[in-house]
Amino acid sequence: MEEGKLTVRAVERALDILLCFTGASEMTLTEISAGAGLHKSTVHRLLASLEGKGFVMRVENTDKYRLGYRLWELSANLSKEGDPGIILLPEMERLRDLLGETISLYVQDGLARVRIQAVQSNHAIRRVAPVGARMPLYVGASSKVLVAFAEPALQERLLASPDWPVGLDKAAFLQQLGETRRAGYATSVEEREPGAAAVSTPILDRGGRLVAALAVSGPANRLTLDEMLKQAPAIMEAARRMGTMLR
């Protein structure tokens, strides 16, 4: 039993190392050690195993590592059927052309949201939205949407999470969720990062189930609250159309 526990722990640590690369394409041993919260000797040993299997590789003429080609092989076999990030891309591009701002698609994963698709604004000054970015569920327009339209159990887990920020008022957050449900969309201005604003609405499938949050984001000096309120009907209509495209 003890050997089994050690084996599972080694797997978890190896996965933690791979997850460090969600925030950077190349990392040193020291950076990986800090990101994974593991001793350098442990990281070095696990990196050697991951490198041997092709999951990581050394960057030539540097002391850095990057993800290996084996992950590309695995991703090539991801099922595209029913993938909202692919199915909804043309509609996202259409919305970007209509509004001129960056369009993103988020899904809930545990107590976080993940950007699974993005269409960048054509403006010279814009918010670059990297696909795969992971953000907490307690802040931001899309987070409010994903929590407000989810099952009540998610709200309970989020509010009880030890990671809930000390200075964030839970009562005010719950009030925002209620307002989001009533309005059908949520806005945020510089909540998650300075100078950024976003408006988001839920995408519900034909069965009325929450699939994702559709968001429009941009610089706060261009995407003002008044501008977001004007855009909200078009965004909600786009989300409605998208929902009819999903099973």
mmCIF file of C-alpha atoms in Angstrom:
data_model
loop_
_atom_site.group_PDB
_atom_site.id
_atom_site.type_symbol
_atom_site.label_atom_id
_atom_site.label_comp_id
_atom_site.label_asym_id
_atom_site.label_seq_id
_atom_site.Cartn_x
_atom_site.Cartn_y
_atom_site.Cartn_z
ATOM 1 C CA MET A 1 0.000 0.000 0.000
ATOM 2 C CA GLU A 2 2.830 2.393 0.910
ATOM 3 C CA GLU A 3 4.533 1.733 -2.424
ATOM 4 C CA GLY A 4 1.263 2.518 -4.216
ATOM 5 C CA LYS A 5 0.954 5.817 -2.379
ATOM 6 C CA LEU A 6 4.512 6.773 -3.337
ATOM 7 C CA THR A 7 3.809 5.898 -6.964
ATOM 8 C CA VAL A 8 0.671 8.061 -7.040
ATOM 9 C CA ARG A 9 2.565 10.899 -5.345
ATOM 10 C CA ALA A 10 5.289 10.732 -7.996
ATOM 11 C CA VAL A 11 2.638 10.926 -10.723
ATOM 12 C CA GLU A 12 1.011 13.942 -9.057
ATOM 13 C CA ARG A 13 4.379 15.682 -8.791
ATOM 14 C CA ALA A 14 5.179 14.988 -12.436
ATOM 15 C CA LEU A 15 1.812 16.457 -13.437
ATOM 16 C CA ASP A 16 2.464 19.506 -11.234
ATOM 17 C CA ILE A 17 5.698 20.029 -13.166
ATOM 18 C CA LEU A 18 3.891 19.863 -16.498
ATOM 19 C CA LEU A 19 1.241 22.297 -15.239
ATOM 20 C CA CYS A 20 3.980 24.849 -14.500
ATOM 21 C CA PHE A 21 4.195 25.369 -18.261
ATOM 22 C CA THR A 22 0.668 26.827 -18.405
ATOM 23 C CA GLY A 23 2.247 30.126 -17.387
ATOM 24 C CA ALA A 24 5.445 30.048 -19.452
ATOM 25 C CA SER A 25 6.731 28.309 -22.550
ATOM 26 C CA GLU A 26 10.275 27.872 -21.217
ATOM 27 C CA MET A 27 11.437 27.475 -17.612
ATOM 28 C CA THR A 28 14.635 26.772 -15.700
ATOM 29 C CA LEU A 29 14.970 24.055 -13.084
ATOM 30 C CA THR A 30 14.828 26.724 -10.377
ATOM 31 C CA GLU A 31 11.654 28.249 -11.815
ATOM 32 C CA ILE A 32 9.976 24.853 -12.117
ATOM 33 C CA SER A 33 10.991 23.973 -8.574
ATOM 34 C CA ALA A 34 9.427 27.191 -7.268
ATOM 35 C CA GLY A 35 6.307 26.821 -9.400
ATOM 36 C CA ALA A 36 5.671 23.213 -8.395
ATOM 37 C CA GLY A 37 6.699 23.718 -4.778
ATOM 38 C CA LEU A 38 9.204 20.857 -4.944
ATOM 39 C CA HIS A 39 12.883 20.461 -4.104
ATOM 40 C CA LYS A 40 15.283 20.874 -7.010
ATOM 41 C CA SER A 41 16.580 17.324 -6.612
ATOM 42 C CA THR A 42 13.034 15.938 -6.924
ATOM 43 C CA VAL A 43 12.287 18.142 -9.924
ATOM 44 C CA HIS A 44 15.561 17.165 -11.608
ATOM 45 C CA ARG A 45 14.761 13.471 -11.197
ATOM 46 C CA LEU A 46 11.209 13.815 -12.504
ATOM 47 C CA LEU A 47 12.302 16.014 -15.402
ATOM 48 C CA ALA A 48 14.724 13.295 -16.460
ATOM 49 C CA SER A 49 11.852 10.793 -16.576
ATOM 50 C CA LEU A 50 9.565 13.210 -18.422
ATOM 51 C CA GLU A 51 12.347 14.021 -20.877
ATOM 52 C CA GLY A 52 12.959 10.333 -21.476
ATOM 53 C CA LYS A 53 9.305 9.888 -22.430
ATOM 54 C CA GLY A 54 9.260 12.996 -24.633
ATOM 55 C CA PHE A 55 6.967 15.116 -22.446
ATOM 56 C CA VAL A 56 9.602 17.796 -21.850
ATOM 57 C CA MET A 57 12.793 18.712 -23.675
ATOM 58 C CA ARG A 58 15.782 20.960 -23.086
ATOM 59 C CA VAL A 59 16.008 24.239 -24.958
ATOM 60 C CA GLU A 60 19.212 24.098 -26.983
ATOM 61 C CA ASN A 61 22.168 26.099 -25.597
ATOM 62 C CA THR A 62 20.262 27.137 -22.469
ATOM 63 C CA ASP A 63 19.469 25.770 -19.007
ATOM 64 C CA LYS A 64 15.732 25.851 -19.727
ATOM 65 C CA TYR A 65 13.093 23.225 -20.424
ATOM 66 C CA ARG A 66 9.994 23.331 -22.593
ATOM 67 C CA LEU A 67 7.145 20.956 -23.352
ATOM 68 C CA GLY A 68 8.023 18.051 -25.613
ATOM 69 C CA TYR A 69 6.488 16.809 -28.830
ATOM 70 C CA ARG A 70 4.761 13.870 -27.141
ATOM 71 C CA LEU A 71 2.137 16.294 -25.810
ATOM 72 C CA TRP A 72 1.411 17.421 -29.366
ATOM 73 C CA GLU A 73 0.862 13.792 -30.316
ATOM 74 C CA LEU A 74 -1.650 13.414 -27.506
ATOM 75 C CA SER A 75 -3.445 16.668 -28.317
ATOM 76 C CA ALA A 76 -3.857 15.575 -31.931
ATOM 77 C CA ASN A 77 -6.168 12.829 -30.676
ATOM 78 C CA LEU A 78 -8.432 15.132 -28.686
ATOM 79 C CA SER A 79 -11.993 14.709 -29.856
ATOM 80 C CA LYS A 80 -13.166 17.727 -31.834
ATOM 81 C CA GLU A 81 -16.773 16.530 -31.863
ATOM 82 C CA GLY A 82 -18.890 18.683 -29.597
ATOM 83 C CA ASP A 83 -15.956 20.964 -28.754
ATOM 84 C CA PRO A 84 -17.503 24.448 -28.266
ATOM 85 C CA GLY A 85 -14.140 26.106 -28.877
ATOM 86 C CA ILE A 86 -14.205 24.813 -32.455
ATOM 87 C CA ILE A 87 -17.939 24.808 -33.153
ATOM 88 C CA LEU A 88 -18.427 28.393 -31.987
ATOM 89 C CA LEU A 89 -15.303 29.938 -33.515
ATOM 90 C CA PRO A 90 -17.050 31.346 -36.642
ATOM 91 C CA GLU A 91 -19.691 33.019 -34.467
ATOM 92 C CA MET A 92 -16.972 34.439 -32.218
ATOM 93 C CA GLU A 93 -15.216 35.896 -35.260
ATOM 94 C CA ARG A 94 -18.506 37.396 -36.405
ATOM 95 C CA LEU A 95 -19.019 39.020 -33.012
ATOM 96 C CA ARG A 96 -15.448 40.359 -33.032
ATOM 97 C CA ASP A 97 -16.069 41.943 -36.444
ATOM 98 C CA LEU A 98 -19.295 43.511 -35.128
ATOM 99 C CA LEU A 99 -17.916 44.929 -31.875
ATOM 100 C CA GLY A 100 -14.223 45.270 -32.646
ATOM 101 C CA GLU A 101 -13.013 43.866 -29.302
ATOM 102 C CA THR A 102 -11.422 40.603 -28.178
ATOM 103 C CA ILE A 103 -13.870 37.706 -27.826
ATOM 104 C CA SER A 104 -13.200 34.846 -25.402
ATOM 105 C CA LEU A 105 -14.838 31.607 -24.405
ATOM 106 C CA TYR A 106 -14.466 30.334 -20.827
ATOM 107 C CA VAL A 107 -15.438 27.101 -19.110
ATOM 108 C CA GLN A 108 -15.448 26.256 -15.434
ATOM 109 C CA ASP A 109 -12.840 23.787 -14.200
ATOM 110 C CA GLY A 110 -12.974 23.145 -10.467
ATOM 111 C CA LEU A 111 -12.800 26.516 -8.736
ATOM 112 C CA ALA A 112 -11.239 28.216 -11.755
ATOM 113 C CA ARG A 113 -12.159 29.248 -15.263
ATOM 114 C CA VAL A 114 -10.148 28.393 -18.341
ATOM 115 C CA ARG A 115 -10.075 30.277 -21.618
ATOM 116 C CA ILE A 116 -10.645 27.619 -24.284
ATOM 117 C CA GLN A 117 -10.915 29.899 -27.308
ATOM 118 C CA ALA A 118 -10.185 33.521 -28.193
ATOM 119 C CA VAL A 119 -10.482 35.814 -31.194
ATOM 120 C CA GLN A 120 -8.230 38.831 -30.906
ATOM 121 C CA SER A 121 -9.338 42.396 -31.524
ATOM 122 C CA ASN A 122 -7.999 44.142 -34.614
ATOM 123 C CA HIS A 123 -7.266 47.316 -32.631
ATOM 124 C CA ALA A 124 -3.612 48.239 -32.192
ATOM 125 C CA ILE A 125 -4.261 48.609 -28.442
ATOM 126 C CA ARG A 126 -6.027 45.497 -27.211
ATOM 127 C CA ARG A 127 -6.162 42.829 -24.535
ATOM 128 C CA VAL A 128 -4.240 39.781 -25.686
ATOM 129 C CA ALA A 129 -6.179 36.718 -24.589
ATOM 130 C CA PRO A 130 -4.000 33.582 -24.480
ATOM 131 C CA VAL A 131 -5.911 30.330 -24.864
ATOM 132 C CA GLY A 132 -5.384 28.048 -21.881
ATOM 133 C CA ALA A 133 -5.155 30.897 -19.361
ATOM 134 C CA ARG A 134 -6.522 29.852 -15.968
ATOM 135 C CA MET A 135 -8.145 32.364 -13.611
ATOM 136 C CA PRO A 136 -9.983 32.239 -10.263
ATOM 137 C CA LEU A 137 -13.763 32.084 -10.157
ATOM 138 C CA TYR A 138 -14.191 34.816 -7.575
ATOM 139 C CA VAL A 139 -13.320 37.787 -9.807
ATOM 140 C CA GLY A 140 -14.143 38.963 -13.329
ATOM 141 C CA ALA A 141 -17.237 39.114 -15.515
ATOM 142 C CA SER A 142 -16.946 35.568 -16.863
ATOM 143 C CA SER A 143 -16.396 34.181 -13.374
ATOM 144 C CA LYS A 144 -19.635 35.798 -12.200
ATOM 145 C CA VAL A 145 -21.485 34.261 -15.140
ATOM 146 C CA LEU A 146 -20.050 30.773 -14.634
ATOM 147 C CA VAL A 147 -20.909 30.810 -10.930
ATOM 148 C CA ALA A 148 -24.281 32.569 -11.240
ATOM 149 C CA PHE A 149 -25.634 30.097 -13.796
ATOM 150 C CA ALA A 150 -24.044 26.970 -12.310
ATOM 151 C CA GLU A 151 -25.519 24.564 -9.796
ATOM 152 C CA PRO A 152 -25.762 26.034 -6.247
ATOM 153 C CA ALA A 153 -23.169 23.521 -5.033
ATOM 154 C CA LEU A 154 -20.462 25.406 -6.944
ATOM 155 C CA GLN A 155 -21.266 28.623 -5.088
ATOM 156 C CA GLU A 156 -21.026 26.794 -1.773
ATOM 157 C CA ARG A 157 -17.652 25.259 -2.652
ATOM 158 C CA LEU A 158 -16.285 28.575 -3.856
ATOM 159 C CA LEU A 159 -17.385 30.537 -0.791
ATOM 160 C CA ALA A 160 -15.982 27.845 1.511
ATOM 161 C CA SER A 161 -12.650 27.663 -0.323
ATOM 162 C CA PRO A 162 -9.545 28.439 1.772
ATOM 163 C CA ASP A 163 -8.249 30.359 -1.259
ATOM 164 C CA TRP A 164 -11.043 32.940 -1.014
ATOM 165 C CA PRO A 165 -9.318 36.362 -0.750
ATOM 166 C CA VAL A 166 -9.480 37.816 2.752
ATOM 167 C CA GLY A 167 -10.534 41.279 1.582
ATOM 168 C CA LEU A 168 -13.274 40.147 -0.805
ATOM 169 C CA ASP A 169 -16.794 40.629 0.582
ATOM 170 C CA LYS A 170 -18.806 37.413 0.167
ATOM 171 C CA ALA A 171 -22.152 39.169 0.628
ATOM 172 C CA ALA A 172 -21.305 41.650 -2.130
ATOM 173 C CA PHE A 173 -20.213 38.788 -4.387
ATOM 174 C CA LEU A 174 -23.506 36.965 -3.842
ATOM 175 C CA GLN A 175 -25.372 40.175 -4.629
ATOM 176 C CA GLN A 176 -23.434 40.445 -7.905
ATOM 177 C CA LEU A 177 -24.394 36.870 -8.758
ATOM 178 C CA GLY A 178 -28.059 37.707 -8.242
ATOM 179 C CA GLU A 179 -27.758 40.772 -10.451
ATOM 180 C CA THR A 180 -26.019 38.663 -13.102
ATOM 181 C CA ARG A 181 -28.836 36.116 -13.138
ATOM 182 C CA ARG A 182 -31.474 38.837 -13.412
ATOM 183 C CA ALA A 183 -29.713 40.814 -16.143
ATOM 184 C CA GLY A 184 -28.403 37.810 -18.065
ATOM 185 C CA TYR A 185 -24.873 39.189 -18.192
ATOM 186 C CA ALA A 186 -22.082 40.550 -15.977
ATOM 187 C CA THR A 187 -19.547 43.346 -16.306
ATOM 188 C CA SER A 188 -16.187 44.012 -14.711
ATOM 189 C CA VAL A 189 -13.947 47.059 -14.778
ATOM 190 C CA GLU A 190 -10.363 46.618 -13.577
ATOM 191 C CA GLU A 191 -11.416 43.805 -11.229
ATOM 192 C CA ARG A 192 -8.770 41.310 -12.282
ATOM 193 C CA GLU A 193 -6.132 43.545 -13.856
ATOM 194 C CA PRO A 194 -5.628 47.321 -14.121
ATOM 195 C CA GLY A 195 -6.851 48.973 -17.290
ATOM 196 C CA ALA A 196 -9.003 46.026 -18.429
ATOM 197 C CA ALA A 197 -12.775 45.686 -18.721
ATOM 198 C CA ALA A 198 -15.088 42.891 -19.823
ATOM 199 C CA VAL A 199 -18.731 41.971 -20.302
ATOM 200 C CA SER A 200 -19.841 38.343 -20.278
ATOM 201 C CA THR A 201 -22.996 36.295 -20.788
ATOM 202 C CA PRO A 202 -23.791 32.569 -20.469
ATOM 203 C CA ILE A 203 -24.029 30.159 -23.374
ATOM 204 C CA LEU A 204 -26.747 27.601 -22.649
ATOM 205 C CA ASP A 205 -27.259 24.532 -24.800
ATOM 206 C CA ARG A 206 -30.631 23.529 -26.213
ATOM 207 C CA GLY A 207 -31.389 21.750 -22.952
ATOM 208 C CA GLY A 208 -30.826 24.930 -20.961
ATOM 209 C CA ARG A 209 -27.544 23.695 -19.441
ATOM 210 C CA LEU A 210 -24.628 26.052 -18.947
ATOM 211 C CA VAL A 211 -21.824 25.287 -21.414
ATOM 212 C CA ALA A 212 -19.533 28.300 -21.294
ATOM 213 C CA ALA A 213 -19.249 32.031 -20.732
ATOM 214 C CA LEU A 214 -18.910 34.293 -23.747
ATOM 215 C CA ALA A 215 -16.880 37.426 -23.023
ATOM 216 C CA VAL A 216 -15.979 40.653 -24.781
ATOM 217 C CA SER A 217 -12.926 42.395 -23.315
ATOM 218 C CA GLY A 218 -10.755 45.398 -24.014
ATOM 219 C CA PRO A 219 -9.052 48.443 -22.519
ATOM 220 C CA ALA A 220 -11.211 50.097 -19.854
ATOM 221 C CA ASN A 221 -10.822 53.531 -21.439
ATOM 222 C CA ARG A 222 -12.445 52.214 -24.632
ATOM 223 C CA LEU A 223 -14.733 49.541 -23.239
ATOM 224 C CA THR A 224 -16.461 51.777 -20.712
ATOM 225 C CA LEU A 225 -19.420 50.669 -18.598
ATOM 226 C CA ASP A 226 -21.802 52.633 -20.837
ATOM 227 C CA GLU A 227 -20.316 50.995 -23.910
ATOM 228 C CA MET A 228 -20.641 47.517 -22.377
ATOM 229 C CA LEU A 229 -24.293 48.148 -21.533
ATOM 230 C CA LYS A 230 -24.887 49.136 -25.161
ATOM 231 C CA GLN A 231 -23.133 45.988 -26.399
ATOM 232 C CA ALA A 232 -24.862 43.588 -24.001
ATOM 233 C CA PRO A 233 -27.936 42.877 -26.188
ATOM 234 C CA ALA A 234 -25.758 41.944 -29.188
ATOM 235 C CA ILE A 235 -23.560 39.728 -27.020
ATOM 236 C CA MET A 236 -26.579 37.983 -25.490
ATOM 237 C CA GLU A 237 -28.073 37.404 -28.931
ATOM 238 C CA ALA A 238 -24.769 35.943 -30.140
ATOM 239 C CA ALA A 239 -24.721 33.639 -27.109
ATOM 240 C CA ARG A 240 -28.286 32.552 -27.842
ATOM 241 C CA ARG A 241 -27.324 31.633 -31.416
ATOM 242 C CA MET A 242 -24.277 29.790 -30.183
ATOM 243 C CA GLY A 243 -26.396 27.804 -27.754
ATOM 244 C CA THR A 244 -28.596 26.529 -30.577
ATOM 245 C CA MET A 245 -25.485 25.136 -32.267
ATOM 246 C CA LEU A 246 -24.643 22.911 -29.293
ATOM 247 C CA ARG A 247 -26.208 19.623 -28.355
#
